[in-house]
Every structure is written in structure tokens, then in C-alpha cells.
mmCIF file with all atom_site columns, C-alpha atoms in Angstrom:
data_model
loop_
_atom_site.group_PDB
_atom_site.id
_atom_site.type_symbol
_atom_site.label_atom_id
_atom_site.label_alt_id
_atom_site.label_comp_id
_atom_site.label_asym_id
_atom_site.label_entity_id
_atom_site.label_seq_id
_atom_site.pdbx_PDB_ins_code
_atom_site.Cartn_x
_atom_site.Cartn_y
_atom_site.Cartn_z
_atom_site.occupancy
_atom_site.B_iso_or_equiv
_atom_site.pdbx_formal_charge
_atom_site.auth_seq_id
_atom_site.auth_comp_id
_atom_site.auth_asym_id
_atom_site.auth_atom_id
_atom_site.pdbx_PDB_model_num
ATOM 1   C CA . UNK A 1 1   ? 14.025  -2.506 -31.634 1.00 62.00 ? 1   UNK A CA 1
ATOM 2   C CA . UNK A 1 2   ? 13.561  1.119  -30.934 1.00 63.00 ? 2   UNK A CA 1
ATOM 3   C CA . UNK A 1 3   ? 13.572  2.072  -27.073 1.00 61.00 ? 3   UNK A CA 1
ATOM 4   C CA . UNK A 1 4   ? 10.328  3.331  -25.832 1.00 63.00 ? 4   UNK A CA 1
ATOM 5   C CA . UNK A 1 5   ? 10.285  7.025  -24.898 1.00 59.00 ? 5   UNK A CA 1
ATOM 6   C CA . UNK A 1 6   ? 9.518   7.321  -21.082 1.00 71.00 ? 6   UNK A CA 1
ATOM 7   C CA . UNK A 1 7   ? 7.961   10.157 -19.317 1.00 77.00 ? 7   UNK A CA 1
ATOM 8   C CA . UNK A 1 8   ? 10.346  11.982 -16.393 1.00 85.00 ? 8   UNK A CA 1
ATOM 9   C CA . UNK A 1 9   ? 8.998   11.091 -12.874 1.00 88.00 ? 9   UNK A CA 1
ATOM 10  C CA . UNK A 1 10  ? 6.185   13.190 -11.693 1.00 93.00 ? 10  UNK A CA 1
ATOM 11  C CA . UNK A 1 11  ? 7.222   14.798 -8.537  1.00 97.00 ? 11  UNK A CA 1
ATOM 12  C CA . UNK A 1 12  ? 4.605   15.743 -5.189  1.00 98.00 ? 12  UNK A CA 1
ATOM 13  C CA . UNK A 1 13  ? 6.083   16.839 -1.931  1.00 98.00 ? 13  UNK A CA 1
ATOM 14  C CA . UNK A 1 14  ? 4.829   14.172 0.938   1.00 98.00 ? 14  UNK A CA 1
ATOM 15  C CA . UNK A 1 15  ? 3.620   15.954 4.623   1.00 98.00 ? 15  UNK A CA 1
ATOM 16  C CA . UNK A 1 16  ? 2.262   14.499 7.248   1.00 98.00 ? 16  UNK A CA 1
ATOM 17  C CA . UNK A 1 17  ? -0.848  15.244 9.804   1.00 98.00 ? 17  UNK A CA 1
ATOM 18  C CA . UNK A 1 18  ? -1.444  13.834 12.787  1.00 98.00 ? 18  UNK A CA 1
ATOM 19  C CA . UNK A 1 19  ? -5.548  13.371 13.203  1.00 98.00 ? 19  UNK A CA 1
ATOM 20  C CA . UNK A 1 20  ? -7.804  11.725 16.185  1.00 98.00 ? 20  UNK A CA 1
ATOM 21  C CA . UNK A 1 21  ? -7.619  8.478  13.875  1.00 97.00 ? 21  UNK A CA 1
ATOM 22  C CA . UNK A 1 22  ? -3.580  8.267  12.580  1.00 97.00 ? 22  UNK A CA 1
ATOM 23  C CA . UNK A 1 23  ? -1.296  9.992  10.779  1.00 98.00 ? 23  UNK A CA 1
ATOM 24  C CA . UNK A 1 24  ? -2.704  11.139 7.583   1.00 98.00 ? 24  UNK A CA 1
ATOM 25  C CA . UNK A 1 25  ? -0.026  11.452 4.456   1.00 98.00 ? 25  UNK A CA 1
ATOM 26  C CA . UNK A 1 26  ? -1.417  14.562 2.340   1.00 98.00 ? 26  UNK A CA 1
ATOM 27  C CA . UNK A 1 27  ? 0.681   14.337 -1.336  1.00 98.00 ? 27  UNK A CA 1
ATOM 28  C CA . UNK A 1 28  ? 0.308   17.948 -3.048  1.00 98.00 ? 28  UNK A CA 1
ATOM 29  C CA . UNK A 1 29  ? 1.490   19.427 -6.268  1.00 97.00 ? 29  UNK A CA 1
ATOM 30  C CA . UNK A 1 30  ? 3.748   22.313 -7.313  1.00 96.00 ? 30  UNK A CA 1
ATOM 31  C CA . UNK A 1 31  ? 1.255   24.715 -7.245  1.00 97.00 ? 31  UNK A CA 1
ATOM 32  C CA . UNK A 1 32  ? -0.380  23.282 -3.925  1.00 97.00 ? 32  UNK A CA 1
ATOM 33  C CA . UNK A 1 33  ? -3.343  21.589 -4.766  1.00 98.00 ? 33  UNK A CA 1
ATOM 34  C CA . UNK A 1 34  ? -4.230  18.189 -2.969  1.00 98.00 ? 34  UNK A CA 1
ATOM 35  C CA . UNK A 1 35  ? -3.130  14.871 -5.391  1.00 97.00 ? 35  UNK A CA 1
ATOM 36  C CA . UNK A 1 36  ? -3.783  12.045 -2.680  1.00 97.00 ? 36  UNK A CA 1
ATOM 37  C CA . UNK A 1 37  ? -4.365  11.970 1.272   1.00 98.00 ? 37  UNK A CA 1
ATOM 38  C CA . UNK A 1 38  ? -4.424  8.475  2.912   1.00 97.00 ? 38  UNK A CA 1
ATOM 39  C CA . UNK A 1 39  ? -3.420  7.061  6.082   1.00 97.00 ? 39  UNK A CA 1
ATOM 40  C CA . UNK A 1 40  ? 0.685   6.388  6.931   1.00 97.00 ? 40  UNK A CA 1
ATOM 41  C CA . UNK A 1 41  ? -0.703  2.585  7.726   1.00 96.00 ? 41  UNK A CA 1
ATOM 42  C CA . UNK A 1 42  ? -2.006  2.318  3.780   1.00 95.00 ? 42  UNK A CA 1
ATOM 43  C CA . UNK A 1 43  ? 1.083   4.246  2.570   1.00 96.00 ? 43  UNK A CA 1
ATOM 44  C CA . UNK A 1 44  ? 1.950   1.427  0.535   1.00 95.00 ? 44  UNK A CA 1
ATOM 45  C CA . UNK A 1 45  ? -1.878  1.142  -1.224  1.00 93.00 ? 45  UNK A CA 1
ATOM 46  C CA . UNK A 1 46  ? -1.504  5.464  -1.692  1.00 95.00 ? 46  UNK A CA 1
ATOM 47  C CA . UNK A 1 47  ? 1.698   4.888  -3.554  1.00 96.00 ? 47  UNK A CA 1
ATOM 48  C CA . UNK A 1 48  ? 0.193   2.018  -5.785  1.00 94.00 ? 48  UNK A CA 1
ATOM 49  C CA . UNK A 1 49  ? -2.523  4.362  -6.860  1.00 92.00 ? 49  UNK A CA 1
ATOM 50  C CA . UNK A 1 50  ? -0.311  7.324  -7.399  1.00 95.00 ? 50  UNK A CA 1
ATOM 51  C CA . UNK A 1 51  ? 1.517   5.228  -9.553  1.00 94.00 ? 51  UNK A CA 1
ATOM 52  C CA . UNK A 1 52  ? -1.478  4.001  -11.704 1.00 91.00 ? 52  UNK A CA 1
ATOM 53  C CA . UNK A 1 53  ? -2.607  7.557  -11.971 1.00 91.00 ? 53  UNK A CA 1
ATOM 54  C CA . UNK A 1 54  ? 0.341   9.043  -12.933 1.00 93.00 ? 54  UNK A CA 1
ATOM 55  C CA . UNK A 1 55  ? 3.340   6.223  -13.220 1.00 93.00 ? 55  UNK A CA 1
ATOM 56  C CA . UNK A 1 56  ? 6.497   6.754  -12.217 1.00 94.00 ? 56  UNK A CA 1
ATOM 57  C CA . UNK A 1 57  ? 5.715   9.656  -8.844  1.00 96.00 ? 57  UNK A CA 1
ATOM 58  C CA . UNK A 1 58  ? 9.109   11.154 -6.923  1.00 97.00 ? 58  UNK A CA 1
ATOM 59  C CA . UNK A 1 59  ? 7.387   11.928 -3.403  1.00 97.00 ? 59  UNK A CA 1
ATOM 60  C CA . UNK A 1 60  ? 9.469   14.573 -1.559  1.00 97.00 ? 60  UNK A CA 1
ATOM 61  C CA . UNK A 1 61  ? 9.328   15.775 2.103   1.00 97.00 ? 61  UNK A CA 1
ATOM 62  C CA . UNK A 1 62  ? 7.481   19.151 1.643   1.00 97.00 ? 62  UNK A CA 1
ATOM 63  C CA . UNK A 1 63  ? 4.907   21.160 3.931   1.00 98.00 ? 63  UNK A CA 1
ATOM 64  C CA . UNK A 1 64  ? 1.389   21.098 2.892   1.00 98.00 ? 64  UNK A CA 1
ATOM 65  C CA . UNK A 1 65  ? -0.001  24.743 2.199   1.00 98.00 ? 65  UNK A CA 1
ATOM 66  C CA . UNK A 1 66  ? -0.644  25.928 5.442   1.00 98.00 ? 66  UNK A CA 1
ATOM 67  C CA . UNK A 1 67  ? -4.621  26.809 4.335   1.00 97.00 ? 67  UNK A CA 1
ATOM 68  C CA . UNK A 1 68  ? -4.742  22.935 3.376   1.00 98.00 ? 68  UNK A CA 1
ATOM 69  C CA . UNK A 1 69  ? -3.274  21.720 7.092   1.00 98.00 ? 69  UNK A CA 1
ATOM 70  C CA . UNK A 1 70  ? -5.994  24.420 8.682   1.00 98.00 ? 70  UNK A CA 1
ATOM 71  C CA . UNK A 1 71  ? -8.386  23.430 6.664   1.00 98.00 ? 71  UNK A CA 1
ATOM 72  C CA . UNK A 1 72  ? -7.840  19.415 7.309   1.00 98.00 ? 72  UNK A CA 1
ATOM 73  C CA . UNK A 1 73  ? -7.315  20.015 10.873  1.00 98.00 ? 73  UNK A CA 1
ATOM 74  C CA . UNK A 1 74  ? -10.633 22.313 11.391  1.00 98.00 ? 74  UNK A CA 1
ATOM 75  C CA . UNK A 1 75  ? -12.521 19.453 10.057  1.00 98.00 ? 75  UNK A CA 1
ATOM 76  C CA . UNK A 1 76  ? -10.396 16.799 12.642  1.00 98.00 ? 76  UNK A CA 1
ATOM 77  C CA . UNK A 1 77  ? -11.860 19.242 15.476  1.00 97.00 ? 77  UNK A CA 1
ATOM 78  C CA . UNK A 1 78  ? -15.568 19.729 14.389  1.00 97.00 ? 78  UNK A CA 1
ATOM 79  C CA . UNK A 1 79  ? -15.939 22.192 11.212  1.00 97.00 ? 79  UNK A CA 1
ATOM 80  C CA . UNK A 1 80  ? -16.797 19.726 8.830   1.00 96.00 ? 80  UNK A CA 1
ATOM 81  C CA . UNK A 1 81  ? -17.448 22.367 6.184   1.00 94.00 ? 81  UNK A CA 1
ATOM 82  C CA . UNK A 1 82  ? -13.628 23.158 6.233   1.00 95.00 ? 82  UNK A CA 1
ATOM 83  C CA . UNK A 1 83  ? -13.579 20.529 3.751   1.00 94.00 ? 83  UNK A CA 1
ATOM 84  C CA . UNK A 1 84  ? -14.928 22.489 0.822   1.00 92.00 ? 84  UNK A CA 1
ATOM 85  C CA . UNK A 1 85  ? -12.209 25.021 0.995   1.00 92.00 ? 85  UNK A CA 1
ATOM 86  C CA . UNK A 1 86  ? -9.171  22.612 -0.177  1.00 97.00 ? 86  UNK A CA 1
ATOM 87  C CA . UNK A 1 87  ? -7.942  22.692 -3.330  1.00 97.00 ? 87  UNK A CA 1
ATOM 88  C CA . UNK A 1 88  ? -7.390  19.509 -5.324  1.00 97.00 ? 88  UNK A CA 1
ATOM 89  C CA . UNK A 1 89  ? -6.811  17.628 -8.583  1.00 96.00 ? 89  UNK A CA 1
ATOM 90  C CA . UNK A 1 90  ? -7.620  13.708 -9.642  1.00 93.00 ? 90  UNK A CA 1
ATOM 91  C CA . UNK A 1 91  ? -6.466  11.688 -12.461 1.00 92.00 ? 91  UNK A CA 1
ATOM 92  C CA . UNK A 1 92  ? -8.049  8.873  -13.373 1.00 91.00 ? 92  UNK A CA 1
ATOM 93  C CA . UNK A 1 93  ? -9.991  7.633  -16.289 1.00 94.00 ? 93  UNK A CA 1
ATOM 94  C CA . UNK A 1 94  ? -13.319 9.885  -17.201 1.00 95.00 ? 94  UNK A CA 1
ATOM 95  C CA . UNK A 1 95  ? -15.467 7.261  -15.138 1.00 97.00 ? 95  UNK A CA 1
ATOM 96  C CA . UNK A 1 96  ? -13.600 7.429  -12.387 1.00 96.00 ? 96  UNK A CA 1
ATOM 97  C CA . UNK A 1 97  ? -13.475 11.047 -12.435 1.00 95.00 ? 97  UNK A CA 1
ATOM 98  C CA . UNK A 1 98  ? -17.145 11.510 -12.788 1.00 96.00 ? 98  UNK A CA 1
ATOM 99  C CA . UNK A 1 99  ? -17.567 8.766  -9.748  1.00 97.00 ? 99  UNK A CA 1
ATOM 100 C CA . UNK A 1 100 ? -15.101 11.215 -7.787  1.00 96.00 ? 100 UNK A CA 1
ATOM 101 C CA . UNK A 1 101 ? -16.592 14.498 -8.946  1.00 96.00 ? 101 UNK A CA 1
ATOM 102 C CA . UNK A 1 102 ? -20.005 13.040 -7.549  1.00 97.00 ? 102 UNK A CA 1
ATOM 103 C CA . UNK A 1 103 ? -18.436 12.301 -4.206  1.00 96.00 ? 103 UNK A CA 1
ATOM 104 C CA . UNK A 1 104 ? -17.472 15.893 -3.558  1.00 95.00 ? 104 UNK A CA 1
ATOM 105 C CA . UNK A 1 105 ? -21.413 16.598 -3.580  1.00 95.00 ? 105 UNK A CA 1
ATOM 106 C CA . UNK A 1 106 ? -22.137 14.310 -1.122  1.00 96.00 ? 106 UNK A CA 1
ATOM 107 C CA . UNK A 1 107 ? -23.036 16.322 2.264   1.00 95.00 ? 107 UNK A CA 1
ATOM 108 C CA . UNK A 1 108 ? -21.080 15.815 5.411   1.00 95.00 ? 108 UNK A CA 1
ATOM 109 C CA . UNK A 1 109 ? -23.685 13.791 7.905   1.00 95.00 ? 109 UNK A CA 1
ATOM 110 C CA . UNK A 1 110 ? -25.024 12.512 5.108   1.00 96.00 ? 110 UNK A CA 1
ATOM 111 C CA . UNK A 1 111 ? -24.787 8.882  3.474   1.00 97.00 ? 111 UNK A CA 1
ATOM 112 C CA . UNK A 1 112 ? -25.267 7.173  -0.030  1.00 96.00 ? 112 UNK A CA 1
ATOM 113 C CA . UNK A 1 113 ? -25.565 4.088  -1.383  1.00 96.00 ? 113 UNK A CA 1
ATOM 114 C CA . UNK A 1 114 ? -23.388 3.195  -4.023  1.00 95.00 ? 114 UNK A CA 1
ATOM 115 C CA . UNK A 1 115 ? -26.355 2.152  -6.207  1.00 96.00 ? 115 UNK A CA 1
ATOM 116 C CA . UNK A 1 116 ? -27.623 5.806  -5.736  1.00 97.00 ? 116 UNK A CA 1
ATOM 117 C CA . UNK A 1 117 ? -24.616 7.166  -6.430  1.00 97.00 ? 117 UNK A CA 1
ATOM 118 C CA . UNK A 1 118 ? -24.616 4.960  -9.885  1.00 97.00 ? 118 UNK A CA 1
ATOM 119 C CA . UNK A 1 119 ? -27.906 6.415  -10.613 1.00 97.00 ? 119 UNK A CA 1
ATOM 120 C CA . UNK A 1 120 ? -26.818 9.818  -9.876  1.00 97.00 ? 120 UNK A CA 1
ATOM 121 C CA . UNK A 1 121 ? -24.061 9.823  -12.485 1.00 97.00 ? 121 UNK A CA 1
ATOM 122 C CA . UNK A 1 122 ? -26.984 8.268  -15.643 1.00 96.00 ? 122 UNK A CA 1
ATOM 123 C CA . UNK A 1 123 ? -25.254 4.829  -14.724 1.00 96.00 ? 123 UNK A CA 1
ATOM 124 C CA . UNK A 1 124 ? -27.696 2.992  -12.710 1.00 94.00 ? 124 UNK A CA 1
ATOM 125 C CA . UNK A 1 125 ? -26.094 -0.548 -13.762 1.00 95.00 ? 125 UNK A CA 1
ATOM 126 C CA . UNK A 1 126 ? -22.890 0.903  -12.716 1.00 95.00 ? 126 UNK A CA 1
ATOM 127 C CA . UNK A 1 127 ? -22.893 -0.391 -9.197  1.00 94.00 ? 127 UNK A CA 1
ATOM 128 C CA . UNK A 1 128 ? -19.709 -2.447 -8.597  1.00 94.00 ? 128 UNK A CA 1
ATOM 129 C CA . UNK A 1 129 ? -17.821 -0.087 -11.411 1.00 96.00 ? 129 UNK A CA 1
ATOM 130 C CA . UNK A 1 130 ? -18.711 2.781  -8.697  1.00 96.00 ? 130 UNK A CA 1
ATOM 131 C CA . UNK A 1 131 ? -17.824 0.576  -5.883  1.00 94.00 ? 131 UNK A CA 1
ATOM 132 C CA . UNK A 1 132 ? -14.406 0.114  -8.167  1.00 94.00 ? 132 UNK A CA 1
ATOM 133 C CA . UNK A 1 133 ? -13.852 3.826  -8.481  1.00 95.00 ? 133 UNK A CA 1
ATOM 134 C CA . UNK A 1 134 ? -14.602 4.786  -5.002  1.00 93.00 ? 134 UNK A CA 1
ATOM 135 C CA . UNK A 1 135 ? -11.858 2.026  -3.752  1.00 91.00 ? 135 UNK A CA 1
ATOM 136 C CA . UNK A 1 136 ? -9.359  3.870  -6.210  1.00 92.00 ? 136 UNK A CA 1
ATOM 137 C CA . UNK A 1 137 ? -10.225 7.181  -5.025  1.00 93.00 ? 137 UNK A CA 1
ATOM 138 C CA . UNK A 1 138 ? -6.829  8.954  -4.230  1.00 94.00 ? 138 UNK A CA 1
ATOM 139 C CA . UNK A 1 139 ? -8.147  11.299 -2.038  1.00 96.00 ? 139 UNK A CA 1
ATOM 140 C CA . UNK A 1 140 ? -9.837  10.295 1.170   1.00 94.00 ? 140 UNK A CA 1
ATOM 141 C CA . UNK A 1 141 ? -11.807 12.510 3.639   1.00 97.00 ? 141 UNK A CA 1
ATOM 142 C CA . UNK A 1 142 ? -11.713 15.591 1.001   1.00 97.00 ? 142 UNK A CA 1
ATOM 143 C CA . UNK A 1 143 ? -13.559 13.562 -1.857  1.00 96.00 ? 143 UNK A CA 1
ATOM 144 C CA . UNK A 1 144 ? -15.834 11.343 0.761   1.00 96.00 ? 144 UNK A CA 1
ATOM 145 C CA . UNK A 1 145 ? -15.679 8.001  -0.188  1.00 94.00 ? 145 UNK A CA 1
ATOM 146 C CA . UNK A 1 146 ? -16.530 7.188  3.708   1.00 96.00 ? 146 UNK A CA 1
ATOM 147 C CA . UNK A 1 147 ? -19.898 8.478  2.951   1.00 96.00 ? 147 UNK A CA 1
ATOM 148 C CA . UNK A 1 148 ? -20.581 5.850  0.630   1.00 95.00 ? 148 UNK A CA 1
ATOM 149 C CA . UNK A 1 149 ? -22.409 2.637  2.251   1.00 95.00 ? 149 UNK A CA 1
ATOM 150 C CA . UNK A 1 150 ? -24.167 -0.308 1.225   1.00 93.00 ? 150 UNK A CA 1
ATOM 151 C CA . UNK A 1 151 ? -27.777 -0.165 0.138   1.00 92.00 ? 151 UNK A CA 1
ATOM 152 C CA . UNK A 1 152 ? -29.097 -2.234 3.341   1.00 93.00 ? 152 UNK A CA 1
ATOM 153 C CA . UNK A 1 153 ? -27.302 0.722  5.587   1.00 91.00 ? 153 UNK A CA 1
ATOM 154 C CA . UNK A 1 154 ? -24.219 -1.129 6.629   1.00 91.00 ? 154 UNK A CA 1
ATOM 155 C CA . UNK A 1 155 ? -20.974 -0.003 6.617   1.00 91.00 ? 155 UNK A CA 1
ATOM 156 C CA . UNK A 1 156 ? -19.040 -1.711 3.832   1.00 87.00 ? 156 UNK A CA 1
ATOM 157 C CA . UNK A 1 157 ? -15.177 -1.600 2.837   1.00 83.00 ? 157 UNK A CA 1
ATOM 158 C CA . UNK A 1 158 ? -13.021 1.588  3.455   1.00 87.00 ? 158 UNK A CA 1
ATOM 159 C CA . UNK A 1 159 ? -9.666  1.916  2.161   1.00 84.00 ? 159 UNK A CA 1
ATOM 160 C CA . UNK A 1 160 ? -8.518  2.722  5.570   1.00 88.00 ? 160 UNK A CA 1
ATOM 161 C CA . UNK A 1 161 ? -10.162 0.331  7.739   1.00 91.00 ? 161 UNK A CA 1
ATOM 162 C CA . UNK A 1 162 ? -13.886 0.232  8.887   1.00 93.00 ? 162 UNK A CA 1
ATOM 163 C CA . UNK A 1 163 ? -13.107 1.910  12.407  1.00 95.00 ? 163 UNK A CA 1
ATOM 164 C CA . UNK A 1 164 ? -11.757 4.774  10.433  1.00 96.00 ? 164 UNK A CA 1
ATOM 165 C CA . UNK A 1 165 ? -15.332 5.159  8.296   1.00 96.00 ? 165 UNK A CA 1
ATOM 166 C CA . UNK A 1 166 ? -17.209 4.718  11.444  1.00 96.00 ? 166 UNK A CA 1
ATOM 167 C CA . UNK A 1 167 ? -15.228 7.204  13.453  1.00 97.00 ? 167 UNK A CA 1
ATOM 168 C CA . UNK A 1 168 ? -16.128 9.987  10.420  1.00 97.00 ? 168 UNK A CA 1
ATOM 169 C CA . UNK A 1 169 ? -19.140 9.472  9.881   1.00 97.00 ? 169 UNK A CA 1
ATOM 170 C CA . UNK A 1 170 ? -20.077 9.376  13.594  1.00 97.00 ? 170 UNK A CA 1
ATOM 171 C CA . UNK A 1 171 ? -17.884 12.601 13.775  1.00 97.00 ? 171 UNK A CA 1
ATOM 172 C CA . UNK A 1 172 ? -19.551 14.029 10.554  1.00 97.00 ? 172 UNK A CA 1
ATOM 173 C CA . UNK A 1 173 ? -22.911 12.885 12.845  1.00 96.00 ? 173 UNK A CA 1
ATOM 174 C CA . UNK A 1 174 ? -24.385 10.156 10.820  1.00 95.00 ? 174 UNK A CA 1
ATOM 175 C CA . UNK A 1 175 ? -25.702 7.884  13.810  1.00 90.00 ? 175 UNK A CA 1
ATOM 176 C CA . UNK A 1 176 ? -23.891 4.196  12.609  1.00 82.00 ? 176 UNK A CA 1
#
């Protein structure tokens, strides 16, 4: 049997950034553009995602773009619009790239349910297939998955824990 051709390793450089609510990991590309941030507690789940977004991933110790670590740490101390200015780049299947895509256009102090969200992608029987794609979002905070919430108002799963999501979206102002 012929052996199956296998891609090389896709390599990210790995920094870390110490925020009000843990160390976050922020995984960036050769050309500097934001591939996954998570929390070091969850490093495991971010390297499990990685992995099914891009399969075999070399992580290497490497500085953040300095812009990105401003950015990230403006919006830890208050300018939540700081947000906007980081560059970054998903893969995922087309669903969950439009469900991502649609997250970036969600306002800071501002929630959505995930049945809204389903309707504002022309998939309004999409609910639990958005809930799916927000829980495999790669890149927290930037691409606001917190923002999402359940249609009766209450905080439902985070990635990172639900004192994480309640801590930004009470810092993004959202009263919760």
C-alpha cells in the first residue's frame, strides 16, 4: 500500500499575557496576524483546536507583535475598542467561519443570543450548530464569543470558565 503524503507541521510562535483574569496564550503567524488566544488553564483545549484547524501545529516561544500586546492590553485596562485594531486569521469550515465572521460584529457592551445570531447569518434553525461553532472558536476576546448568551439572558458555557464571561462582559459594561 502506498504511504499517504503528509503535510509539514504548521508552525505559530506561542507568547504569553498576563490579564486581570489569567494568563492569556496569544498563537500568531509568520506574518503576525492572531491564529488562536485562550487562557494558559485551557492550553490543552487551544491546542486540540489548533490541531483540528490546521493538524499537525509546531508552537514556538515568540513575542506577539507589539501593536497586538498594546492592543490586547488597552482593552484589559478599559479601551474596549482596542479590539478592532488586531489583526487575525480563522480556519475552520465555511459555517464556522461565517458563525465567527458574525461574532466580530457583535458590539462590545452588547449581548446576543445564539438564536439571533443563527438568524443573523440566514440560518435561523441553526441554533446548536452556532452554539457548536462558537465553542470551537479559536480566538477568544478578539472574535467575542463571551458576548454570546442564552435566549432567556443567562450566561451559558464559555470556553474559559463562566467567571471569565462574567468578568468581560461586566468589564465591556453589560450589567450580568
Amino acid at each position: 500500500m502506498p504511504a499517504r503524503p503528509t503535510r509539514p507541521p504548521v508552525s505559530f510562535g506561542l507568547d504569553r499575557l498576563a490579564t486581570p483574569i489569567g494568563i492569556a496564550l496569544l498563537v500568531t503567524d509568520a506574518a503576525g496576524a492572531l491564529r488562536a488566544l485562550d487562557w494558559e488553564d485551557y492550553e490543552h483545549r487551544m491546542r486540540e483546536l489548533l490541531r483540528l484547524h490546521y493538524g499537525v501545529v509546531e508552537l514556538n516561544d515568540q513575542p506577539a507583535p507589539a501593536a497586538m500586546r498594546t492592543a490586547l492590553s488597552g482593552y484589559f485596562d478599559g479601551d474596549l475598542g482596542q479590539l478592532s485594531g488586531i489583526a487575525w486569521r480563522i480556519a475552520g469550515t465555511p459555517f464556522q467561519q461565517k458563525v465567527w465572521n458574525a461574532l466580530a460584529q457583535i458590539p462590545a457592551g452588547t449581548t446576543m443570543s445564539y438564536g439571533a445570531l443563527a438568524a443573523r447569518i440566514d440560518t435561523p434553525r441553526a441554533i446548536r450548530a452556532v452554539g457548536h461553532a462558537n465553542g470551537s472558536n479559536p480566538i477568544s476576546v478578539v472574535l467575542p464569543c463571551h458576548r454570546l448568551i442564552g435566549a432567556d439572558g443567562s450566561l451559558v458555557k464559555y470556553g474559559g470558565g463562566l467567571a471569565r464571561k462574567r468578568w468581560l462582559l461586566r468589564h465591556e459594561g453589560v450589567a450580568v
